[in-house]
Amino acid sequence: MTNGKESDGSEDAATLGVGLISVGWMGRLHTRAYQAIPVVYPELGLRPRLVHAADTAPDRAAYARDVLGYARASADYREVLADPEVDVVSICGPNHVHREIAVAAAEAGKPFWIEKPVGRGVAETAAVAAAARAAGVETSVGYNYRGAPAVERIRELVADGTLGRITNVRSVFYCGYAAEPKGALSWRFRREFAGSGALGDLLSHVVDLVQYVVGPIREASSLLSTVYTERPVLPMGSGTHFAVIEDGEMAPVENDDHVSALVRFADGPHTTGAVGTLEASRVIVGPQCGLAIEVYGTDGSASWNFEQLNELRLCLGRGGPNVGYTTVLANASMGDYARFQPGPANSMGFDDLKVIEAKKFLAALAGGEHRNATIYDAHQDAEVLAAVAASAEDGRWHPVSTVPDAAYGRTPHVGASHA
Ligand SMILES: NC(=O)c1ccc[n+]([C@@H]2O[C@H](COP(=O)([O-])OP(=O)(O)OC[C@H]3O[C@@H](n4cnc5c(N)ncnc54)[C@H](O)[C@@H]3O)[C@@H](O)[C@H]2O)c1
C-alpha cells in the first residue's frame, strides 16, 4: 500500500497497487472487483490501482493493458511479483500453476487472492499454506458463494440455533458447462492442468460452503463417474470452457464429470449427528449454475440456489397454519446486500459476490474484520476432497484429517460449531 491516509474513499484514499496473474474469466472479474471497492466500500479508504498483469497468452496480456487498464503487461508472472508498485496479487491461472505462483508470491512478501481450488490436491494446497504462513502474508481464496446474502443468513440461523439441531444437509453444484458431448476439452478436463474434474472444480465450492454454513466435515464416502470419455481439444488461453467445437480434434477426458458423496459432520453445539449428501456435475442437463444448499434442522429448514441468488426459502417451526416454506427476498438485513441495492429484491449478481470477496480480502489485509476464506479454509477443504477421492478409489469411508488451527495462529475453523 503506497502512503495515503485513512479516509472515506475520496482523494485521500490510500493507493493499493494491484498485480494480476492470468487474464481469463476470473482475472477479468477480480479486476472489476478491485475497481468497485472505492464506490461500494468507501470506508476502507482504499483506491486500487491496476499496476501490472501477466498472461502467457500475448493477446490476453495486451487486453489487460489496453482494455482493462493495467499500466504494464508481461508474459511472465515473475515480473508482476518483482514489480515494486504491486502491493497485492490476484492469482487466476489454471490450477496447475497455483502452487508455484502462490509460493513465489508469498516469498516475495505479496499478499494474494487466489482462485479455488488452491492446488490439485492436499500436498499443493498445504505447500501454499506453509509458504503463506512462513511469510506472514494475508491470503484470500475465491469461494465467492460465501458472500451471497441468503448464505450469510442461513449461516446465522444455524449458528444461533434457530433451525434447532441440524439433522441433514443437501448441497449440490450442478453445472451444465460440459453437458454438450462436443463441449470443449479445456484445461479443466486434463489431470496435468486441473487435477480432478468436477471434484476440484465444483465440489470444492460445495465443501467450502457447507463447512462455512454448518461446520467441519469429519468423514466421507463417494462415487465418481465420467460421462463423456473424449471431447474436442481447446488450446490453453483461448475461448472458454463453455465452448462447443463441432469438428475439432478429439482427445481423452482424464478426470471425473460427476461426484456424489455422503458425509458426516463433526459434533458441534447444533450439529450433533448431522449428515449430508454432496454432489457436483459439469455435464448435467437442466441446471446451468445450480449451486444449492439445503439445511434441515429439528426446528426449521432453509435452502438457497445460486440460480435464484436473491431468494432464500425458509421454514421456521414444524406446524401451524403457515406450515411449509416462505420465500424471503434478499434485503438490507442480509449480508452485504445493502451495499449493492437500496431496496429488497433489486437483484444482485455473480460479479457482486466477487466484489464482496475483494472487500473481505482487503479488509483483512488492512487489519480490519477477518471474514475472508483463507488458505487455512482451502487446506481444510482440500482434506475433505482428498477423503472423497480416496473413497471413490476403494469404496470405503475415509476420515478427514483436521488441519491444526494452532499451526495457522488462528481461532478454530469457521462454521456453526465454532460460532
Ligand atoms: N470462484 C469461482 O467461481 C471460479 C469460477 C471460474 C474459475 N475459477 C477458478 O479460476 C481459475 C481460472 O479459471 P478461468 O475460468 O478464469 O480460466 P481461463 O481459462 O478463463 O483463464 C486462465 C488464464 O490463465 C492463463 N495462463 C495459463 N498458464 C499461465 C501461466 N503459467 N502464467 C500466467 N497465465 C497463465 C491462460 O492463458 C488464460 O488466460 C481456476 O483455478 C478455476 O478453478 C473460479
Coordinates of C-alpha atoms and ligand atoms in Angstrom, one line a residue:
M1 CA 0.0 0.0 0.0
T2 CA 1.6 3.2 -1.0
N3 CA 1.3 6.0 1.5
G4 CA -2.1 7.9 1.8
K5 CA -4.3 8.4 4.8
E6 CA -7.3 6.5 6.1
S7 CA -10.3 8.2 4.7
D8 CA -13.8 8.0 3.3
G9 CA -12.6 6.9 -0.1
S10 CA -12.2 10.4 -1.6
E11 CA -8.9 12.0 -2.8
D12 CA -7.3 11.0 0.5
A13 CA -7.7 7.3 -0.1
A14 CA -4.6 5.1 0.0
T15 CA -3.4 3.7 -3.3
L16 CA -3.1 0.0 -3.5
G17 CA -1.1 -1.4 -6.3
V18 CA -2.8 -4.5 -7.9
G19 CA -1.0 -7.2 -9.8
L20 CA -2.9 -9.8 -11.8
I21 CA -1.6 -13.1 -12.9
S22 CA -3.8 -14.7 -15.6
V23 CA -6.3 -12.7 -17.6
G24 CA -9.1 -15.3 -18.2
W25 CA -12.6 -15.2 -16.8
M26 CA -11.6 -14.9 -13.2
G27 CA -8.7 -12.4 -13.9
R28 CA -11.2 -10.0 -15.5
L29 CA -13.6 -10.5 -12.7
H30 CA -11.0 -9.8 -10.0
T31 CA -10.1 -6.7 -11.8
R32 CA -13.6 -5.4 -11.9
A33 CA -14.0 -6.2 -8.2
Y34 CA -10.9 -4.2 -7.2
Q35 CA -12.3 -1.3 -9.3
A36 CA -15.6 -1.4 -7.5
I37 CA -14.0 -1.1 -4.0
P38 CA -13.9 2.7 -3.6
V39 CA -17.5 3.0 -4.6
V40 CA -19.0 0.1 -2.8
Y41 CA -16.8 0.1 0.3
P42 CA -15.5 3.7 0.6
E43 CA -14.9 3.3 4.3
L44 CA -11.9 1.0 3.6
G45 CA -10.1 4.2 2.3
L46 CA -8.5 2.2 -0.5
R47 CA -8.1 3.1 -4.1
P48 CA -6.9 0.1 -6.0
R49 CA -4.6 0.9 -9.0
L50 CA -4.1 -1.6 -11.8
V51 CA -0.3 -1.8 -12.0
H52 CA 0.9 -5.0 -13.7
A53 CA -0.8 -8.0 -15.3
A54 CA 0.7 -11.2 -16.8
D55 CA -0.6 -13.9 -19.0
T56 CA 1.3 -16.4 -21.2
A57 CA -1.2 -15.7 -24.0
P58 CA 0.1 -12.5 -25.6
D59 CA -3.4 -11.3 -26.6
R60 CA -4.7 -11.6 -23.1
A61 CA -1.7 -9.7 -21.6
A62 CA -2.3 -7.0 -24.2
Y63 CA -6.0 -7.0 -23.3
A64 CA -5.1 -6.4 -19.7
R65 CA -3.1 -3.3 -20.6
D66 CA -5.1 -1.9 -23.4
V67 CA -8.7 -2.7 -22.3
L68 CA -8.7 -3.4 -18.5
G69 CA -6.2 -0.6 -18.0
Y70 CA -3.2 -2.2 -16.2
A71 CA -0.1 0.1 -16.5
R72 CA 2.2 -2.7 -17.5
A73 CA 1.7 -6.2 -19.0
S74 CA 4.1 -9.2 -19.2
A75 CA 4.1 -12.8 -20.3
D76 CA 5.9 -13.9 -17.2
Y77 CA 4.2 -13.8 -13.7
R78 CA 7.6 -13.2 -12.1
E79 CA 7.6 -9.7 -13.5
V80 CA 4.4 -8.9 -11.6
L81 CA 5.8 -10.2 -8.4
A82 CA 9.1 -8.3 -8.9
D83 CA 7.2 -5.0 -9.6
P84 CA 7.8 -2.7 -6.5
E85 CA 4.5 -0.9 -7.2
V86 CA 2.5 -4.1 -6.8
D87 CA 1.1 -4.4 -3.2
V88 CA -1.4 -7.3 -3.7
V89 CA -1.7 -10.1 -6.3
S90 CA -4.6 -11.9 -7.7
I91 CA -3.7 -15.4 -8.9
C92 CA -6.2 -16.5 -11.5
G93 CA -4.4 -19.1 -13.7
P94 CA -5.4 -22.7 -14.2
N95 CA -5.0 -25.0 -11.2
H96 CA -1.6 -26.4 -12.2
V97 CA 0.2 -23.0 -11.8
H98 CA -1.4 -22.1 -8.5
R99 CA 1.2 -23.7 -6.2
E100 CA 4.3 -22.3 -8.0
I101 CA 2.9 -18.8 -8.3
A102 CA 1.4 -18.6 -4.8
V103 CA 4.6 -19.8 -3.1
A104 CA 6.5 -17.3 -5.2
A105 CA 4.1 -14.5 -4.2
A106 CA 4.4 -15.4 -0.5
E107 CA 8.2 -15.5 -0.8
A108 CA 8.0 -12.0 -2.4
G109 CA 6.0 -10.8 0.5
K110 CA 2.9 -10.1 -1.6
P111 CA -0.5 -10.8 0.0
F112 CA -2.5 -12.8 -2.5
W113 CA -6.1 -13.5 -3.5
I114 CA -6.1 -16.9 -5.2
E115 CA -8.7 -18.8 -7.1
K116 CA -10.0 -22.2 -6.0
P117 CA -9.0 -24.9 -5.9
V118 CA -5.7 -23.6 -4.5
G119 CA -3.9 -26.8 -5.5
R120 CA -4.5 -30.0 -7.4
G121 CA -4.7 -31.8 -4.0
V122 CA -3.7 -31.6 -0.4
A123 CA 0.0 -31.6 -1.0
E124 CA 0.0 -28.5 -3.2
T125 CA -2.6 -26.7 -1.0
A126 CA -0.5 -27.4 2.1
A127 CA 2.7 -26.1 0.3
V128 CA 0.9 -22.8 -0.4
A129 CA -0.4 -22.7 3.1
A130 CA 3.1 -23.3 4.6
A131 CA 4.6 -20.6 2.4
A132 CA 2.0 -18.0 3.3
R133 CA 2.3 -18.8 7.0
A134 CA 6.1 -18.6 6.8
A135 CA 6.0 -15.2 5.1
G136 CA 3.1 -14.0 7.2
V137 CA 1.2 -12.7 4.2
E138 CA -2.6 -12.4 4.1
T139 CA -4.5 -14.7 1.8
S140 CA -7.9 -15.0 0.4
V141 CA -9.4 -17.8 -1.7
G142 CA -12.1 -17.5 -4.4
Y143 CA -15.0 -19.0 -2.5
N144 CA -17.3 -16.3 -3.7
Y145 CA -20.6 -18.0 -2.8
R146 CA -20.0 -17.5 0.9
G147 CA -20.9 -13.8 0.3
A148 CA -24.4 -14.4 -1.1
P149 CA -26.9 -12.6 1.3
A150 CA -29.0 -15.7 1.7
V151 CA -26.0 -17.8 2.5
E152 CA -24.9 -15.4 5.3
R153 CA -28.5 -15.6 6.7
I154 CA -28.6 -19.4 6.7
R155 CA -25.2 -19.4 8.5
E156 CA -26.7 -17.2 11.2
L157 CA -29.8 -19.3 11.5
V158 CA -27.6 -22.4 12.1
A159 CA -25.2 -20.7 14.5
D160 CA -27.9 -19.1 16.7
G161 CA -29.9 -22.3 16.9
T162 CA -33.0 -21.1 15.1
L163 CA -33.1 -24.2 13.0
G164 CA -32.6 -26.4 16.0
R165 CA -30.3 -29.4 15.8
I166 CA -29.1 -29.8 12.3
T167 CA -30.1 -33.3 11.1
N168 CA -29.0 -33.2 7.4
V169 CA -27.7 -31.1 4.7
R170 CA -28.0 -31.5 0.9
S171 CA -25.7 -29.4 -1.3
V172 CA -25.1 -29.7 -5.0
F173 CA -23.2 -27.9 -7.7
Y174 CA -25.0 -28.9 -10.9
C175 CA -23.3 -27.1 -13.8
G176 CA -24.2 -27.6 -17.5
Y177 CA -21.0 -26.2 -18.9
A178 CA -20.0 -29.6 -20.4
A179 CA -23.5 -31.0 -21.0
E180 CA -22.8 -31.0 -24.8
P181 CA -20.9 -34.0 -25.9
K182 CA -18.9 -31.7 -28.2
G183 CA -18.2 -29.3 -25.3
A184 CA -14.6 -28.2 -25.4
L185 CA -11.8 -30.2 -23.7
S186 CA -10.4 -27.2 -21.9
W187 CA -7.6 -27.5 -19.3
R188 CA -10.3 -28.5 -16.8
F189 CA -10.5 -32.0 -18.3
R190 CA -6.8 -32.7 -18.2
R191 CA -5.2 -34.1 -15.0
E192 CA -1.9 -32.3 -15.6
F193 CA -3.6 -28.9 -15.6
A194 CA -6.7 -29.3 -13.4
G195 CA -6.1 -32.4 -11.2
S196 CA -9.5 -33.8 -10.6
G197 CA -12.6 -32.8 -12.6
A198 CA -16.0 -31.9 -11.1
L199 CA -14.4 -32.8 -7.7
G200 CA -11.9 -30.0 -7.6
D201 CA -13.7 -27.6 -9.9
L202 CA -17.2 -27.8 -8.4
L203 CA -17.4 -29.9 -5.3
S204 CA -14.7 -27.6 -3.8
H205 CA -17.3 -24.9 -3.7
V206 CA -19.9 -27.2 -2.2
V207 CA -17.5 -28.4 0.5
D208 CA -16.4 -24.9 1.4
L209 CA -20.0 -23.7 1.5
V210 CA -21.3 -26.4 3.8
Q211 CA -18.3 -26.1 6.1
Y212 CA -18.8 -22.3 6.2
V213 CA -22.5 -22.6 6.9
V214 CA -22.8 -25.8 9.0
G215 CA -19.3 -26.7 10.3
P216 CA -16.4 -29.2 9.7
I217 CA -17.0 -32.5 7.9
R218 CA -15.3 -35.4 9.6
E219 CA -15.7 -38.3 7.2
A220 CA -16.8 -39.1 3.7
S221 CA -17.7 -41.8 1.2
S222 CA -18.2 -41.2 -2.5
L223 CA -18.6 -42.3 -6.1
L224 CA -17.1 -40.6 -9.2
S225 CA -18.1 -41.1 -12.8
T226 CA -17.1 -39.8 -16.2
V227 CA -20.0 -39.5 -18.6
Y228 CA -18.1 -38.4 -21.8
T229 CA -14.7 -40.0 -22.3
E230 CA -13.4 -37.8 -25.1
R231 CA -14.0 -34.3 -26.3
P232 CA -12.7 -31.8 -28.9
V233 CA -9.5 -30.0 -27.8
L234 CA -9.4 -26.3 -26.9
P235 CA -5.9 -24.8 -26.6
M236 CA -4.9 -23.1 -23.3
G237 CA -5.5 -19.4 -23.2
S238 CA -8.2 -19.4 -25.9
G239 CA -12.0 -19.5 -25.7
T240 CA -13.9 -20.5 -22.6
H241 CA -14.9 -23.8 -21.1
F242 CA -18.4 -23.2 -22.3
A243 CA -17.3 -23.5 -25.9
V244 CA -18.8 -26.2 -28.2
I245 CA -16.5 -27.3 -31.1
E246 CA -18.1 -29.3 -33.9
D247 CA -15.2 -30.6 -35.9
G248 CA -12.2 -30.4 -33.6
E249 CA -9.5 -33.0 -32.9
M250 CA -10.7 -35.3 -30.2
A251 CA -8.7 -36.3 -27.1
P252 CA -9.5 -38.2 -23.9
V253 CA -11.2 -36.7 -20.8
E254 CA -8.9 -37.5 -18.0
N255 CA -11.0 -36.8 -14.9
D256 CA -14.4 -37.0 -13.3
D257 CA -17.6 -35.4 -14.7
H258 CA -19.7 -36.2 -11.7
V259 CA -19.2 -36.8 -8.0
S260 CA -21.6 -38.0 -5.3
A261 CA -20.6 -38.0 -1.6
L262 CA -22.1 -38.9 1.7
V263 CA -20.6 -37.1 4.7
R264 CA -20.8 -36.9 8.5
F265 CA -20.2 -33.5 10.2
A266 CA -18.2 -33.1 13.4
D267 CA -20.3 -32.7 16.5
G268 CA -20.9 -29.1 17.5
P269 CA -23.5 -27.1 19.5
H270 CA -26.1 -27.6 16.8
T271 CA -24.7 -30.3 14.6
T272 CA -24.5 -33.5 16.7
G273 CA -25.2 -36.4 14.4
A274 CA -25.6 -34.2 11.3
V275 CA -25.1 -36.0 8.0
G276 CA -25.1 -34.7 4.4
T277 CA -25.2 -35.6 0.7
L278 CA -23.0 -33.5 -1.5
E279 CA -22.9 -33.8 -5.3
A280 CA -21.3 -32.0 -8.3
S281 CA -21.7 -32.4 -12.0
R282 CA -20.3 -30.5 -15.0
V283 CA -22.4 -32.4 -17.5
I284 CA -25.9 -32.2 -16.0
V285 CA -28.8 -31.3 -18.3
G286 CA -31.1 -28.7 -16.9
P287 CA -29.3 -26.8 -14.2
Q288 CA -26.7 -24.4 -15.5
C289 CA -25.0 -22.9 -12.5
G290 CA -27.0 -24.7 -9.8
L291 CA -25.1 -24.3 -6.6
A292 CA -27.6 -25.2 -3.9
I293 CA -27.6 -25.7 -0.2
E294 CA -30.5 -27.1 1.9
V295 CA -30.1 -27.2 5.6
Y296 CA -32.6 -29.2 7.7
G297 CA -32.9 -28.9 11.4
T298 CA -35.3 -30.1 14.1
D299 CA -36.9 -26.6 14.4
G300 CA -36.8 -25.4 10.8
S301 CA -35.0 -25.6 7.5
A302 CA -33.5 -23.2 4.9
S303 CA -32.5 -23.5 1.3
W304 CA -30.9 -21.4 -1.4
N305 CA -29.8 -21.9 -5.0
F306 CA -27.5 -19.6 -6.9
E307 CA -29.8 -19.7 -9.9
Q308 CA -32.2 -17.8 -7.7
L309 CA -29.5 -15.8 -6.0
N310 CA -31.8 -13.3 -4.4
E311 CA -34.3 -15.8 -2.9
L312 CA -34.0 -17.6 0.5
R313 CA -36.5 -20.3 1.2
L314 CA -37.3 -20.6 4.8
C315 CA -39.4 -22.8 7.0
L316 CA -39.5 -21.9 10.7
G317 CA -41.3 -24.3 13.0
R318 CA -42.9 -27.7 12.4
G319 CA -46.5 -26.9 12.1
G320 CA -49.3 -24.2 12.4
P321 CA -51.4 -22.6 9.8
N322 CA -48.5 -21.4 7.7
V323 CA -46.6 -24.7 7.7
G324 CA -44.1 -25.0 4.9
Y325 CA -41.7 -22.7 3.1
T326 CA -41.8 -19.0 2.7
T327 CA -39.6 -17.2 0.1
V328 CA -37.7 -14.3 1.6
L329 CA -36.3 -11.8 -0.9
A330 CA -32.8 -10.6 -0.4
N331 CA -32.9 -7.4 1.6
A332 CA -30.7 -5.0 3.6
S333 CA -30.7 -7.2 6.7
M334 CA -28.9 -10.0 4.8
G335 CA -25.1 -9.9 4.4
D336 CA -23.7 -7.1 2.3
Y337 CA -26.9 -6.7 0.2
A338 CA -27.4 -3.0 1.2
R339 CA -24.0 -2.1 -0.4
F340 CA -25.3 -3.0 -3.8
Q341 CA -29.1 -2.2 -3.8
P342 CA -31.2 0.2 -1.8
G343 CA -34.3 -1.9 -1.6
P344 CA -35.4 -5.6 -1.3
A345 CA -35.5 -7.7 -4.5
N346 CA -33.3 -5.5 -6.7
S347 CA -31.2 -8.4 -7.7
M348 CA -27.5 -8.8 -7.1
G349 CA -25.4 -10.9 -9.4
F350 CA -22.3 -13.1 -9.6
D351 CA -19.9 -10.2 -10.1
D352 CA -21.2 -8.6 -6.8
L353 CA -20.1 -11.7 -4.9
K354 CA -16.6 -11.1 -6.2
V355 CA -16.7 -7.5 -5.0
I356 CA -17.7 -8.8 -1.5
E357 CA -14.8 -11.2 -1.7
A358 CA -12.4 -8.4 -2.7
K359 CA -13.6 -6.4 0.2
K360 CA -13.1 -9.3 2.7
F361 CA -9.5 -9.7 1.4
L362 CA -8.7 -6.1 1.6
A363 CA -10.4 -5.5 5.0
A364 CA -8.4 -8.4 6.5
L365 CA -5.2 -7.0 4.9
A366 CA -5.9 -3.6 6.4
G367 CA -6.2 -5.2 9.9
G368 CA -10.0 -5.0 10.0
E369 CA -12.5 -7.8 10.2
H370 CA -11.3 -11.3 9.2
R371 CA -14.2 -12.7 7.3
N372 CA -12.4 -13.9 4.3
A373 CA -11.9 -17.5 3.2
T374 CA -8.2 -18.1 3.8
I375 CA -5.6 -20.6 2.8
Y376 CA -6.5 -22.3 6.1
D377 CA -10.0 -22.9 4.9
A378 CA -8.7 -24.1 1.5
H379 CA -6.4 -26.5 3.2
Q380 CA -9.3 -27.9 5.3
D381 CA -11.5 -28.1 2.2
A382 CA -8.7 -30.0 0.3
E383 CA -8.6 -32.6 3.1
V384 CA -12.3 -33.2 2.7
L385 CA -11.8 -33.5 -1.1
A386 CA -9.0 -36.0 -0.5
A387 CA -11.2 -38.1 1.7
V388 CA -13.9 -38.0 -1.1
A389 CA -11.3 -39.0 -3.7
A390 CA -9.9 -41.8 -1.6
S391 CA -13.4 -43.3 -1.0
A392 CA -14.1 -43.3 -4.7
E393 CA -10.9 -45.4 -5.2
D394 CA -11.6 -48.1 -2.6
G395 CA -15.3 -47.8 -1.8
R396 CA -14.7 -47.2 2.0
W397 CA -15.5 -44.4 4.3
H398 CA -12.5 -42.1 4.9
P399 CA -11.9 -39.8 7.9
V400 CA -11.0 -36.2 7.1
S401 CA -7.7 -35.1 8.5
T402 CA -8.1 -31.9 10.6
V403 CA -5.8 -29.1 9.8
P404 CA -4.5 -27.8 13.2
D405 CA -5.8 -24.3 13.9
A406 CA -2.8 -23.5 16.0
A407 CA -0.4 -24.0 13.1
Y408 CA -2.2 -21.1 11.5
G409 CA -2.2 -18.9 14.5
R410 CA -5.9 -18.5 14.3
T411 CA -9.1 -19.4 16.0
P412 CA -10.8 -22.7 15.2
H413 CA -12.5 -23.4 11.9
V414 CA -15.4 -21.2 11.0
G415 CA -18.9 -22.6 11.0
A416 CA -21.8 -23.1 13.3
S417 CA -20.0 -25.5 15.6
H418 CA -17.4 -22.8 16.3
A419 CA -19.5 -19.7 16.1
Ligands
LIG1 N1 -14.6 -18.7 -7.9 C1 -15.3 -19.2 -9.0 O1 -16.5 -19.2 -9.0 C2 -14.5 -19.6 -10.2 C3 -15.1 -19.6 -11.5 C4 -14.3 -20.0 -12.6 C5 -13.0 -20.3 -12.4 N2 -12.4 -20.4 -11.2 C6 -11.0 -20.7 -11.0 O2 -10.2 -19.7 -11.5 C7 -9.1 -20.2 -12.1 C8 -9.0 -19.7 -13.6 O3 -10.2 -20.2 -14.2 P1 -10.7 -19.3 -15.5 O4 -12.1 -19.9 -15.8 O5 -10.6 -17.9 -15.3 O6 -9.7 -19.8 -16.6 P2 -9.4 -19.3 -18.1 O7 -9.1 -20.5 -18.9 O8 -10.6 -18.4 -18.5 O9 -8.1 -18.4 -17.9 C9 -6.9 -18.9 -17.5 C10 -5.8 -18.0 -18.0 O10 -4.6 -18.4 -17.4 C11 -3.6 -18.2 -18.4 N3 -2.4 -18.9 -18.1 C12 -2.1 -20.2 -18.3 N4 -0.9 -20.5 -17.8 C13 -0.3 -19.4 -17.3 C14 0.9 -19.1 -16.7 N5 1.8 -20.0 -16.5 N6 1.1 -17.8 -16.3 C15 0.1 -16.9 -16.4 N7 -1.1 -17.1 -17.0 C16 -1.3 -18.4 -17.5 C17 -4.3 -18.6 -19.7 O11 -3.6 -18.1 -20.9 C18 -5.7 -18.0 -19.5 O12 -5.7 -16.7 -20.0 C19 -9.2 -21.7 -12.0 O13 -8.4 -22.2 -10.9 C20 -10.6 -22.0 -11.7 O14 -10.9 -23.2 -11.0 C21 -13.2 -20.0 -10.1

